[in-house]
Coordinates of C-alpha atoms in Angstrom, one line a residue:
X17 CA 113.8 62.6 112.1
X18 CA 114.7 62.9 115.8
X19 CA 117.8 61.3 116.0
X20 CA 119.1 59.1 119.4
X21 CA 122.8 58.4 117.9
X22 CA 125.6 60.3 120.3
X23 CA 127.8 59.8 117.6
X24 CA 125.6 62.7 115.4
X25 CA 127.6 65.3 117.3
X26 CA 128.9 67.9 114.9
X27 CA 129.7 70.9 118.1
X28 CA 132.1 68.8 119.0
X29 CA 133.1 71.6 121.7
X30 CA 130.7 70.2 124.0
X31 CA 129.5 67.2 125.5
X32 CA 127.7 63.9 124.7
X33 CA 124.1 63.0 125.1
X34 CA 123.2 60.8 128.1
X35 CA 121.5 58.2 128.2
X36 CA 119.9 55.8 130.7
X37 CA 117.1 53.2 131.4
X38 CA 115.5 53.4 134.9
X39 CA 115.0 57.7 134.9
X40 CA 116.7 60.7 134.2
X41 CA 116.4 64.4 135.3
X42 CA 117.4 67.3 133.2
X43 CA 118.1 70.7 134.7
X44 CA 120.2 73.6 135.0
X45 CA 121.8 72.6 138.5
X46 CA 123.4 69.3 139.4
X47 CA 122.6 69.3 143.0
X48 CA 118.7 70.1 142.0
X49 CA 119.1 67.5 139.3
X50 CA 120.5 65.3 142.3
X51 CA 117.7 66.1 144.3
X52 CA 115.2 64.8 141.5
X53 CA 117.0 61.3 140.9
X54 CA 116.7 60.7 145.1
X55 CA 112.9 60.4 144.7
X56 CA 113.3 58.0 141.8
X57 CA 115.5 56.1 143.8
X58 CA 113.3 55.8 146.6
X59 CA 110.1 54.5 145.1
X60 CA 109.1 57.9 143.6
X61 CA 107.9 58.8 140.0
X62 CA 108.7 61.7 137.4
X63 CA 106.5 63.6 138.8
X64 CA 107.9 63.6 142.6
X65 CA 111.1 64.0 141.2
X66 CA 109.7 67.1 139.0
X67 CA 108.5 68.6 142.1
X68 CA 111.5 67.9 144.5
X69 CA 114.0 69.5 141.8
X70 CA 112.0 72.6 141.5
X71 CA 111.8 72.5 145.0
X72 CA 115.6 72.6 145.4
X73 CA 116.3 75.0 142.3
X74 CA 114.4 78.0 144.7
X75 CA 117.4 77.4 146.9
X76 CA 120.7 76.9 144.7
X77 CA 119.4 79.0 141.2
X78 CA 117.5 81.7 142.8
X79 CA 119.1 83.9 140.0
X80 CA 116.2 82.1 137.5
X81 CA 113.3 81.2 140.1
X82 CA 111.6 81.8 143.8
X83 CA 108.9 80.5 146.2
X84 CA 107.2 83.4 145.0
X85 CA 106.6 82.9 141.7
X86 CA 104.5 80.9 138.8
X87 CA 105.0 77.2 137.1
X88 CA 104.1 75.6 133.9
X89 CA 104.0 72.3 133.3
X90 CA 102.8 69.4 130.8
X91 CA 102.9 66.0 131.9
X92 CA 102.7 62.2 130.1
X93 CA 100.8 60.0 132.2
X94 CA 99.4 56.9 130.9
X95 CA 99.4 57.7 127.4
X96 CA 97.7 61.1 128.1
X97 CA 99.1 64.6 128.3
X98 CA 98.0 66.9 130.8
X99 CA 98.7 70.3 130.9
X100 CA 99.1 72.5 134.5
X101 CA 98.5 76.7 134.0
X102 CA 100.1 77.7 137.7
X103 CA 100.4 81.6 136.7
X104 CA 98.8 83.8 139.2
X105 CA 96.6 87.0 138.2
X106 CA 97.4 90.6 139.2
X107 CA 95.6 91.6 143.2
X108 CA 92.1 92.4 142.9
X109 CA 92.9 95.7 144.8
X110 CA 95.2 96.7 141.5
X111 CA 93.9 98.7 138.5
X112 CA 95.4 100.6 135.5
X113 CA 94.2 103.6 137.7
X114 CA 95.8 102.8 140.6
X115 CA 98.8 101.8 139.3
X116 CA 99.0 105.4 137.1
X117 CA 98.1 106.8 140.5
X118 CA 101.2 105.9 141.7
X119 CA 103.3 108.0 138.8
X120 CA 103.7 105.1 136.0
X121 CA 103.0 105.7 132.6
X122 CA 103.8 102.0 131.8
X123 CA 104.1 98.6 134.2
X124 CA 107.2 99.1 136.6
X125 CA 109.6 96.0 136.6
X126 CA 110.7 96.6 140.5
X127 CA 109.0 96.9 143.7
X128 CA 105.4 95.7 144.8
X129 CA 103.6 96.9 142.2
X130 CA 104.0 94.3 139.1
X131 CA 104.2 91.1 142.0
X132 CA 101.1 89.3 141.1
X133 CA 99.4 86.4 143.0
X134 CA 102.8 83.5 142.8
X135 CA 101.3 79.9 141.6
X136 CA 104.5 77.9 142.1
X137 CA 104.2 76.3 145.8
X138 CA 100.5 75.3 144.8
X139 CA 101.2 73.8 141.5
X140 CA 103.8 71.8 143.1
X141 CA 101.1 70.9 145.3
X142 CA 98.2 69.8 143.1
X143 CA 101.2 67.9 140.6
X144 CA 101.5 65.7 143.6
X145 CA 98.0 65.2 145.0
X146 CA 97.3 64.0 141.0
X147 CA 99.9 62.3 139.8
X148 CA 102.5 61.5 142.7
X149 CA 103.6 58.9 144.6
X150 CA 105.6 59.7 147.6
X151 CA 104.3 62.2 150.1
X152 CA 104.6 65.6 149.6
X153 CA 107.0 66.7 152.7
X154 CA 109.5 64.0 151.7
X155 CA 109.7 65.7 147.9
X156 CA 110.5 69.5 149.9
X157 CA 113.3 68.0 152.4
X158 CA 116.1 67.8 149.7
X159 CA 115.6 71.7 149.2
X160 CA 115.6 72.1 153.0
X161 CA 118.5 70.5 153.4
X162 CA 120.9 72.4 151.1
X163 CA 119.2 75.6 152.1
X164 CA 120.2 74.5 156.0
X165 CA 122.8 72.9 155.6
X166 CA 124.6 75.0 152.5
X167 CA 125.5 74.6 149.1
X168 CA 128.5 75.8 146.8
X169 CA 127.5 78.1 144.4
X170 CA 128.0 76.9 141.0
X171 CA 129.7 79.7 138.7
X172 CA 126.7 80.8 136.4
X173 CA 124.7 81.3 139.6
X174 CA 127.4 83.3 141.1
X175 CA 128.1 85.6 137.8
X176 CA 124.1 86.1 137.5
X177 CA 123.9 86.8 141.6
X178 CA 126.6 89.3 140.9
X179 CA 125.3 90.8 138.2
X180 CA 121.4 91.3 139.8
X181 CA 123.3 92.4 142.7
X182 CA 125.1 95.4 141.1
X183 CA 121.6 96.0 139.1
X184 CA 119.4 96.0 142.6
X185 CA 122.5 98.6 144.6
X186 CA 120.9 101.0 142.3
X187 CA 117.6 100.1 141.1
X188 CA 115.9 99.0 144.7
X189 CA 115.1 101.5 147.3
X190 CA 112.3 102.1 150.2
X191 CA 111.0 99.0 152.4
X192 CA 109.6 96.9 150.7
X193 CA 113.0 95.6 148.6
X194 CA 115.4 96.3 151.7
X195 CA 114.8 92.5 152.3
X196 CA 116.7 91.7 148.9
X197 CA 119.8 92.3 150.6
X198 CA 119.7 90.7 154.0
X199 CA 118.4 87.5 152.6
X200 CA 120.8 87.0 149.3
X201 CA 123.9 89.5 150.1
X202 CA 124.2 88.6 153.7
X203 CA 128.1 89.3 153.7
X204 CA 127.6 92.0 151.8
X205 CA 128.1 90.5 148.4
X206 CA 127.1 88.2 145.9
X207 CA 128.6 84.6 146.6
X208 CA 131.8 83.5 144.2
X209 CA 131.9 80.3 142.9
X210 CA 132.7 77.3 145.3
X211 CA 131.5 79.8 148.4
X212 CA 129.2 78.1 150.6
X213 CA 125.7 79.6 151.3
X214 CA 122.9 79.0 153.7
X215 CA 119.7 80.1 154.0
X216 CA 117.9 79.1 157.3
X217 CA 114.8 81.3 156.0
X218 CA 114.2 79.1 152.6
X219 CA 114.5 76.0 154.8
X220 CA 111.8 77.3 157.5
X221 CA 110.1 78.2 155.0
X222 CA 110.2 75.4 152.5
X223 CA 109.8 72.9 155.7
X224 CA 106.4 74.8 156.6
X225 CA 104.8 74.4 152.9
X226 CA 106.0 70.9 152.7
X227 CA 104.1 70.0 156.2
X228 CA 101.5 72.3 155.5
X229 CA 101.1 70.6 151.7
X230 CA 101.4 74.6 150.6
X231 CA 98.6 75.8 153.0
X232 CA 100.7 78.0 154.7
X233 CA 102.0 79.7 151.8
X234 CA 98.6 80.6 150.1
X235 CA 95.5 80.4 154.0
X236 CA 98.4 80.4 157.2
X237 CA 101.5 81.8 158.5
X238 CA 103.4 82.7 155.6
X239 CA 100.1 84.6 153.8
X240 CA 99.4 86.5 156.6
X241 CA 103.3 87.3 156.2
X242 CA 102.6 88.3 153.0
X243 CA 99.4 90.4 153.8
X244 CA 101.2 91.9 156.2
X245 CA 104.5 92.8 154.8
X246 CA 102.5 94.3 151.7
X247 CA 100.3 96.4 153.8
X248 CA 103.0 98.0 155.4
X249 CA 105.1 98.6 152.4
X250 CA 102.7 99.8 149.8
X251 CA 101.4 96.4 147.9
X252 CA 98.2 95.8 146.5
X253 CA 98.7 91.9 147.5
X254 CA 96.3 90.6 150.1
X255 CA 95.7 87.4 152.2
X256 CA 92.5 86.9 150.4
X257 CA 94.3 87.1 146.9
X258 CA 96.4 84.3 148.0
X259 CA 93.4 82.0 149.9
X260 CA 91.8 82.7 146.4
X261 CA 94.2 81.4 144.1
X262 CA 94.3 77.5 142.6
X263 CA 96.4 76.2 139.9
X264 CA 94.4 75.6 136.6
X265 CA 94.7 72.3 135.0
X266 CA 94.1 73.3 130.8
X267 CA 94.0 71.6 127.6
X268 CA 97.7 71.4 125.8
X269 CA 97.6 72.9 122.0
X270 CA 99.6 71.7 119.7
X271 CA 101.0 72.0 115.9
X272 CA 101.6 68.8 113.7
X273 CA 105.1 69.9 112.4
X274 CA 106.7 67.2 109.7
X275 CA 104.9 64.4 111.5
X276 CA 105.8 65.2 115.2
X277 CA 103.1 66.4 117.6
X278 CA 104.9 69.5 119.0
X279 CA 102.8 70.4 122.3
X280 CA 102.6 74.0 124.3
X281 CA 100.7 75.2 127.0
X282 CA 97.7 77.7 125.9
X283 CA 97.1 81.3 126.8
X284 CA 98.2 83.2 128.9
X285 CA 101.4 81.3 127.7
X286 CA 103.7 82.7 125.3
X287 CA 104.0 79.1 123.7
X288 CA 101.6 80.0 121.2
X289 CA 104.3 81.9 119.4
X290 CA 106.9 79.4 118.9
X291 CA 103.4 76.9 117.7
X292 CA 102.7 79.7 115.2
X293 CA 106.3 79.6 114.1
X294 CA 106.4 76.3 113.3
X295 CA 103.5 76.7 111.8
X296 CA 104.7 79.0 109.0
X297 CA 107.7 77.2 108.6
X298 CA 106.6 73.7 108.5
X299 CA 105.9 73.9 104.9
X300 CA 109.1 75.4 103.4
X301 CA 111.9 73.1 102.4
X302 CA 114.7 73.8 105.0
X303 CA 117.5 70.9 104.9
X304 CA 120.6 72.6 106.0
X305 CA 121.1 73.9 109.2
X306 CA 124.3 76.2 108.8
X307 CA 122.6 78.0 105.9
X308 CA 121.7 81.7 105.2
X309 CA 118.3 80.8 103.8
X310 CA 117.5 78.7 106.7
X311 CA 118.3 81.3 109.2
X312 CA 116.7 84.2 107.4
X313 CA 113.4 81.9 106.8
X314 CA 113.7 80.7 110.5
X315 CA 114.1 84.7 112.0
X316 CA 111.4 86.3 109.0
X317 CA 108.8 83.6 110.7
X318 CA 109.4 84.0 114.5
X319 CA 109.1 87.9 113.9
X320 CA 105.3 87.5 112.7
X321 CA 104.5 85.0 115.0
X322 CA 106.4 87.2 117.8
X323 CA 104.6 90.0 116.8
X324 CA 101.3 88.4 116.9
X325 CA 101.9 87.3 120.4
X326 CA 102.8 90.2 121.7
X327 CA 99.2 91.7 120.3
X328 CA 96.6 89.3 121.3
X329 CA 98.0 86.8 123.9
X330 CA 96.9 87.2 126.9
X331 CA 93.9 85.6 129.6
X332 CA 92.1 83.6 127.0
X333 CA 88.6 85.0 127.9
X334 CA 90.2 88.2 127.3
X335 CA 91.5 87.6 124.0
X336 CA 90.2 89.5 121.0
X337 CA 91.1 86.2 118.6
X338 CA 91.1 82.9 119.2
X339 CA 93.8 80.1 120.0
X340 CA 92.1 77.7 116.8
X341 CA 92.7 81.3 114.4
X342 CA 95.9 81.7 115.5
X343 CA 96.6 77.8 114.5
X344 CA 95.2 77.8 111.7
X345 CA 96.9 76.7 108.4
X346 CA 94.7 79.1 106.2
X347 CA 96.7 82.1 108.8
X348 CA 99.9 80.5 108.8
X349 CA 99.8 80.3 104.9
X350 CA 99.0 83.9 104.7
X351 CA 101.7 84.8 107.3
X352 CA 104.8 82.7 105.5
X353 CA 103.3 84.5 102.0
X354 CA 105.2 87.3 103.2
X355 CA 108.7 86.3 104.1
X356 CA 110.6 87.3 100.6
X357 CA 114.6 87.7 100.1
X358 CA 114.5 90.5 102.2
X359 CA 114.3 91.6 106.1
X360 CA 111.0 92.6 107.1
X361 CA 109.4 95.0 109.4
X362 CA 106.9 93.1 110.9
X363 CA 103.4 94.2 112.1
X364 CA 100.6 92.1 113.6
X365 CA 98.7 90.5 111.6
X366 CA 94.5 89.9 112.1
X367 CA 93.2 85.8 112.4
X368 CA 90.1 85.2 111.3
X369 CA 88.1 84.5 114.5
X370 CA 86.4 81.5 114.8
X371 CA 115.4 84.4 134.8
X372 CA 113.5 81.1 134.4
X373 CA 114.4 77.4 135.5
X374 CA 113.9 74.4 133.4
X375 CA 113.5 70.6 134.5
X376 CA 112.6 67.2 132.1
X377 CA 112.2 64.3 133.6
X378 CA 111.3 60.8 133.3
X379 CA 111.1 57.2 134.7
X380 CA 110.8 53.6 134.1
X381 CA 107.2 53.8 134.1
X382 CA 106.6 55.5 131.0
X383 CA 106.2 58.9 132.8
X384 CA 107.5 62.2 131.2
X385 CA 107.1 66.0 133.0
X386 CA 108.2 69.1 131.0
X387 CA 108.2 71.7 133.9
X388 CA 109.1 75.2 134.1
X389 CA 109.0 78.3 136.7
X390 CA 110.4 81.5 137.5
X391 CA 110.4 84.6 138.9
X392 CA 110.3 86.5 135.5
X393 CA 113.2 88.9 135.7
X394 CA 116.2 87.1 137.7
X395 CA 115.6 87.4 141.0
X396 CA 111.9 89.1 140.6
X397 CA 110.6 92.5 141.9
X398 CA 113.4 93.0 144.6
X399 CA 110.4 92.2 146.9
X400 CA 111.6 89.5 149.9
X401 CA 109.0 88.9 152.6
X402 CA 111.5 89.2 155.2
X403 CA 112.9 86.4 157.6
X404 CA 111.5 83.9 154.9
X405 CA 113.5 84.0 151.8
X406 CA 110.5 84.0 149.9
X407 CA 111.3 86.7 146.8
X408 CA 108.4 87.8 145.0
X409 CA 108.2 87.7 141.4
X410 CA 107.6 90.8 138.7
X411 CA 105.5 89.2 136.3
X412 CA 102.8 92.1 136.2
X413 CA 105.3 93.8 134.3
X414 CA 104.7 92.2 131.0
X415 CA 100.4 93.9 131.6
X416 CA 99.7 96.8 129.3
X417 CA 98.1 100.1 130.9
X418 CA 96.7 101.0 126.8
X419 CA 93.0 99.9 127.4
X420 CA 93.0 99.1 123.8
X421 CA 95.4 96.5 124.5
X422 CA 94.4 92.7 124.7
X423 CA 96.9 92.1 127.8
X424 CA 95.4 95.6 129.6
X425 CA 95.9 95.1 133.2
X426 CA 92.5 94.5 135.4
X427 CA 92.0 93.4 138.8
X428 CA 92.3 89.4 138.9
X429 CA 93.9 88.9 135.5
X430 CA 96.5 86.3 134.4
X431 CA 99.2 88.5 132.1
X432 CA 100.9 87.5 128.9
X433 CA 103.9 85.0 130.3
X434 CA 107.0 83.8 128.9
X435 CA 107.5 80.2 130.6
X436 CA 107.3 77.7 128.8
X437 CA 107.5 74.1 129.0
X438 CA 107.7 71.9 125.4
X439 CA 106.8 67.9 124.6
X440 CA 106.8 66.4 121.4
X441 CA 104.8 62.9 121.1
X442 CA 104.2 61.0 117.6
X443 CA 101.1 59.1 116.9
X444 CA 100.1 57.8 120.0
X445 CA 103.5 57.6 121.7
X446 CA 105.3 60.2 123.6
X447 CA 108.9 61.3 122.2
X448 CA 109.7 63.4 125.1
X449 CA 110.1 67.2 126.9
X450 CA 111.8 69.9 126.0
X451 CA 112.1 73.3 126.6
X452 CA 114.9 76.7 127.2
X453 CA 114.3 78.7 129.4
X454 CA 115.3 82.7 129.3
X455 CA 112.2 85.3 129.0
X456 CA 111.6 86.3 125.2
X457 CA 113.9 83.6 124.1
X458 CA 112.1 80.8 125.0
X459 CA 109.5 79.8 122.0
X460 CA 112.9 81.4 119.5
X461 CA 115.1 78.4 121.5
X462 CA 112.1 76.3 121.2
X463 CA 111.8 76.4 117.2
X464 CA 115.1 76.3 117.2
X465 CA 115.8 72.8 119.2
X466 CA 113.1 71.1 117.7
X467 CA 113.9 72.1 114.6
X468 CA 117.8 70.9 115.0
X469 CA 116.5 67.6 116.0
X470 CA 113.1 67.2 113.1
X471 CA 114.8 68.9 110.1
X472 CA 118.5 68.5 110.8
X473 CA 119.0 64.9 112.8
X474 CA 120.5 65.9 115.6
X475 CA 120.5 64.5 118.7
X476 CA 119.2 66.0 121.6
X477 CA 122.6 67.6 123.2
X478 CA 123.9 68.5 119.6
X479 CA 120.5 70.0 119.4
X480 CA 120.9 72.1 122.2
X481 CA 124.7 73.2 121.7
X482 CA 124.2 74.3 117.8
X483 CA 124.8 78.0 118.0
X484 CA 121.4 80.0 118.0
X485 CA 119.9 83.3 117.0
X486 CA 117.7 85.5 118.5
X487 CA 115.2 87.9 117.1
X488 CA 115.1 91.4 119.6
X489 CA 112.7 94.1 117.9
X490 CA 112.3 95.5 114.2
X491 CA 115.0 94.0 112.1
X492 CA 117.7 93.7 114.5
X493 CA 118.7 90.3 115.4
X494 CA 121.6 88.8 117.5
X495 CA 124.0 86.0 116.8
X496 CA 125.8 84.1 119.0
X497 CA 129.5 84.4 117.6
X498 CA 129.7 80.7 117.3
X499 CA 127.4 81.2 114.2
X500 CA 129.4 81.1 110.9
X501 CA 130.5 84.6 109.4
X502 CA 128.9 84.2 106.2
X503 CA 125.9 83.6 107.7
X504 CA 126.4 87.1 109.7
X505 CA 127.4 88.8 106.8
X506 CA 124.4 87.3 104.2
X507 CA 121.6 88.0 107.0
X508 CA 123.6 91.8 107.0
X509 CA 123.0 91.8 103.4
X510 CA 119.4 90.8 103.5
X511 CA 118.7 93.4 105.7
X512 CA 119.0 92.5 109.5
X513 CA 120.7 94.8 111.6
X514 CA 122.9 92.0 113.2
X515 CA 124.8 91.8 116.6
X516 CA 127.1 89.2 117.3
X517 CA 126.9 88.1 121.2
X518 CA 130.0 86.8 123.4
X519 CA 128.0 86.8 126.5
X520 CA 125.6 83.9 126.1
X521 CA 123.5 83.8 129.4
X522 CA 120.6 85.2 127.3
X523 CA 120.4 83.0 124.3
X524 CA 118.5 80.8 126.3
X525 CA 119.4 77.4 128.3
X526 CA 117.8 74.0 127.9
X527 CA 116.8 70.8 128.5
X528 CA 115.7 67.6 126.5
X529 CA 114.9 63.8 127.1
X530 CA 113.6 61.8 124.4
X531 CA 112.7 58.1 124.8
X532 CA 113.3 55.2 122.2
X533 CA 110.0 53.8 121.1
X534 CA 111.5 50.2 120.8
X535 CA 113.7 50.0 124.0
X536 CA 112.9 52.8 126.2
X537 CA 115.8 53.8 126.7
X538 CA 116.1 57.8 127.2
X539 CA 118.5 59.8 125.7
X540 CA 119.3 63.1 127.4
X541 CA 120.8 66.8 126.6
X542 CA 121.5 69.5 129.2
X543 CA 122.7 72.9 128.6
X544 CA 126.6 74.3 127.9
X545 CA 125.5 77.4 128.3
X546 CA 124.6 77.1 132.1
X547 CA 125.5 74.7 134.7
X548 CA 123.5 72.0 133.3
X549 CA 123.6 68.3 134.3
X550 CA 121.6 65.2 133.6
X551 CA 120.6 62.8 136.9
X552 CA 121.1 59.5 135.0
X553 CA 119.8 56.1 136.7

């Protein structure tokens, strides 16, 4: 049972859950997490505050997210959930053959050629025109402002800016990624933590889609930027790609997992594989967390329902099974038939057919947003449209160039992606949003936090700071080093080729809010393993 008791704490090296009445917002910066409570404060919902801290995380965590890149997100309005698919698909002027023209035997992760169509600024858009209540340049004028006026840079940021900036010295080169530079190493380096940085681009340009309400970005001056800038440099993106492009507002899936509704957005969206796990798992008995059995059950399932994923999800009309076989319980049954004592190699199996920001929020009115974007890979493609801090993202990478593959690139196509966001409702009431951010990790945290919270009790902070796993390819699996040693050594014995990780930054980093069904009260847990914070009102 999901538990809402701060005392049921047992990582007692972090900190409490939150909790609040009137709204809270969950994310991995405190000034965007700032920026979100202002609209509640001012007459706003949780869906303007959604929008305004996603706004403001492009300026102070562009380590994880950019104007030029995708959103996800599932919404609670009015006793209904709503799901919003804001991926872009690859230019129609790119092929497989065009893109082996240009020397690649598989998708490149820098430069112009895996930026696809970005769906961020529009989904903030439509989120607003649906469900919001203040206008739609008030929600951008928080991000404008810290990009204008500065912000200190908070000390994951800075070790992730310095990091992507050592990794672009020598993996960026040619015109079209000189851009990266002058817009995020203007002094030359990668801020520290506490330095102050501006960007007078992002505000311009985060000022314009706000007035605009995105039209700019996608039919005025910033695509023709775009179409422009790509033209010159070698990109397959065009204006008309952009003037194209519209958010698509889908049906959520879901998985009834030990009497909890656990919700994901559907293909192209990796959700599917952490639904799948559950899936499997949902009927083994698994009642202590810190156990070998649990952890071996817990990594044997997320490697066939990774593996799966990985083979068919992709555009759903281009996928070779369907969402309902993938769900089944007649497949997951025959998938957790094979997890035995021992590690397995795993291999797709065949259904019957029949650098990533986080934000949950919620107000006083019964409204919940579980909303995710990104730029894929840190900063994206090392693509910046110059004088307008918008960086491109690199999500064309994950497309296959195997013509046998379901994900094989074609002009127009939505790729396999990893965000994404996580709700969990009972019966006919919502419990609240979730989700942990971090590429492949993301549906591995996702089983993970819901499974602290369903099977083990915890709350939702405890839920988040309980040491996790992570599956990486074949048998080999790594351990954060917080994980017990006779866990290490039993998984070592049954097979996985274990590594135990100091450097958490990619195990993941999360957000929850849950609401009491009585009181409505929300409880809150942000992540230790970033610069988290919960905007509590």
């Amino acid at each position: 049972m999901i538990n809402n008791d701060a005392l049921n704490y047992p990582y007692s090296s972090r900190r409490t859950a939150t909790y609040a009445k009137n709204g809270m917002v969950a994310t991995s910066q405190p000034l965007a997490a700032q920026a979100g409570l202002d609209m509640l404060k001012n007459g706003g919902n949780a869906i303007d505050a959604a929008i305004a801290t996603a706004a403001a995380l492009t300026v102070v965590e562009p380590t994880g997210c950019g104007i030029g890149g995708d959103a996800f997100a599932l919404v609670w309005v009015k006793g209904e959930l709503h799901g919003l698919n804001g991926s872009g698909p690859s230019p129609a002027a790119m092929t497989a053959a065009t893109v082996k023209a240009q020397g690649f035997d598989s998708m490149p992760l820098y430069g112009w050629t895996p930026v696809t169509v970005p769906g961020g600024p529009a989904s903030w858009v439509v989120l607003s025109e649906r469900f919001g209540k203040l206008p739609f340049e008030q929600l951008m004028q928080p991000a404008v402002d810290l990009a204008r006026k500065g912000f200190p840079v908070s000390p994951t940021v800075s070790f992730l800016w310095n990091k992507a900036a050592k990794t672009f010295s020598k993996a960026l080169e040619g015109d079209a990624t000189a851009a990266w530079a002058e817009t995020f190493t203007p002094k030359g380096k990668a801020p520290q933590p506490g330095e102050l940085f501006y960007s007078e681009a992002h505000a311009k340009t985060l000022e314009l889609i706000g007035k605009t309400k995105g039209d700019a970005f996608y039919r005025g001056e910033l695509a023709e930027k775009i179409d422009a800038f790509s033209r010159e440099t070698g990109g397959f993106l065009r204006a008309e790609d952009l003037a194209a492009y519209q958010p698509e507002w889908v049906k959520p899936v879901s998985v009834n997992y030990k009497g909890y509704d656990v919700w994901e957005i559907p293909p192209n969206g990796q959700g599917m594989v952490a639904l799948m796990a559950l899936n499997i798992l949902k009927d083994i008995d698994l009642s202590d967390r810190d156990s070998l059995d649990t952890h071996h059950k817990q990594i044997e399932a997320m490697k066939l329902a990774y593996i799966d994923g990985q083979k068919y999800i992709t555009q759903p009309d281009k996928m070779s099974v369907s969402v309902e076989a993938m769900l089944s319980d007649i497949y997951a049954a025959e998938r957790r038939g094979l997890i035995g004592e021992q590690a397995l190699m795993p291999e797709a199996g065949k259904p019957k057919s029949g650098g990533t920001v986080y934000i949950a929020c919620a107000d006083n009115e019964g409204n919940m947003v579980s909303f995710i974007q990104s730029n894929y890979h840190g900063f994206g493609s090392g693509v910046v449209i110059p004088e307008t801090g918008i960086a491109m993202q690199n999500r064309g990478h994950n497309f296959s160039l195997d013509p046998n593959h379901d994900n094989y690139l074609e002009p127009g196509k939505k790729t396999y992606h990893t965000i994404i966001p996580g709700f969990i409702s009972k019966g006919k009431e919502a419990v609240g949003p979730f989700g942990v951010m971090g590429g492949y990790m993301q549906p591995q945290g996702h089983v993970q936090v819901v499974m602290n919270m369903v099977n083990f009790g915890l709350n939702p902070q405890a839920a988040l700071d309980a040491p996790r796993w992570q599956w990486m390819a074949d048998k080999n699996v790594g351990l954060e080093h917080q994980v017990p040693l006779h866990i290490a050594q039993g998984l070592s014995a049954k097979g996985h080729h274990v590594e135990v990780a100091y450097d958490l930054t990619s195990y993941g980093r999360g957000q929850i809010i849950v609401r009491n069904p009585v009181t409505g009260v929300l409880c809150g847990g942000t992540e230790a393993r970033t610069d988290g914070h919960i905007a509590a009102w």
